[in-house]
CSV table of C-alpha atoms in Angstrom, one decimal:
chain,number,residue,atom,x,y,z
Y,870,THR,CA,97.9,107.0,31.6
Y,871,GLU,CA,96.9,103.4,31.0
Y,872,GLU,CA,100.3,102.0,31.1
Y,873,TRP,CA,100.1,104.2,34.8
Y,874,LEU,CA,97.3,101.5,35.2
Y,875,VAL,CA,99.0,98.1,35.0
Y,876,LYS,CA,102.1,100.0,37.4
Y,877,ALA,CA,100.2,101.0,39.8
Y,878,ARG,CA,98.4,97.9,39.7
Y,879,TYR,CA,101.1,96.1,39.9
Y,880,LYS,CA,102.7,98.4,42.5
Y,881,ARG,CA,100.0,96.9,45.1
Y,882,GLU,CA,101.7,94.8,46.8
Y,883,ASP,CA,104.4,97.5,46.9
Y,884,VAL,CA,102.3,98.9,49.7
Y,885,PRO,CA,105.0,99.2,52.3
Y,886,SER,CA,106.9,101.5,50.2
Y,887,TRP,CA,103.6,104.2,50.5
Y,888,ILE,CA,102.4,103.1,53.7
Y,889,GLU,CA,105.8,104.2,54.9
Y,890,TYR,CA,105.7,107.2,52.4
Y,891,VAL,CA,102.0,108.3,54.0
Y,892,HIS,CA,104.1,108.2,57.7
Y,893,GLN,CA,106.7,110.6,56.1
Y,894,LEU,CA,104.5,112.6,55.2
Y,895,GLN,CA,102.7,112.8,58.2
Y,896,ASN,CA,106.1,113.0,60.5
Y,897,TRP,CA,106.3,116.1,57.9
Y,898,TYR,CA,102.8,117.7,59.2
Y,899,TYR,CA,103.7,117.4,62.4
Y,900,TRP,CA,107.1,118.5,63.5
Y,901,ASN,CA,105.7,121.3,61.1
Y,902,ASN,CA,103.3,122.2,62.9
Y,903,ARG,CA,105.4,122.1,66.3
Y,904,GLN,CA,108.1,124.3,65.0
Y,905,LYS,CA,105.4,127.2,64.7
Y,906,GLU,CA,103.8,126.5,67.7
Y,907,LEU,CA,107.0,126.2,69.0
Y,908,ILE,CA,108.4,129.7,67.5
Y,909,PHE,CA,104.7,131.1,68.4
Y,910,ASN,CA,105.3,130.3,72.2
Y,911,LYS,CA,108.6,132.4,72.4
């Protein structure tokens, strides 16, 4: 686990990719909810 901590600390400079990952997650949730709404409204 210590090796992972070192990697995580090093990765903190690689923030943009993490932000991009979070945005993708948010987009996926949003899209999923939209699909459910569309199905329910039919």
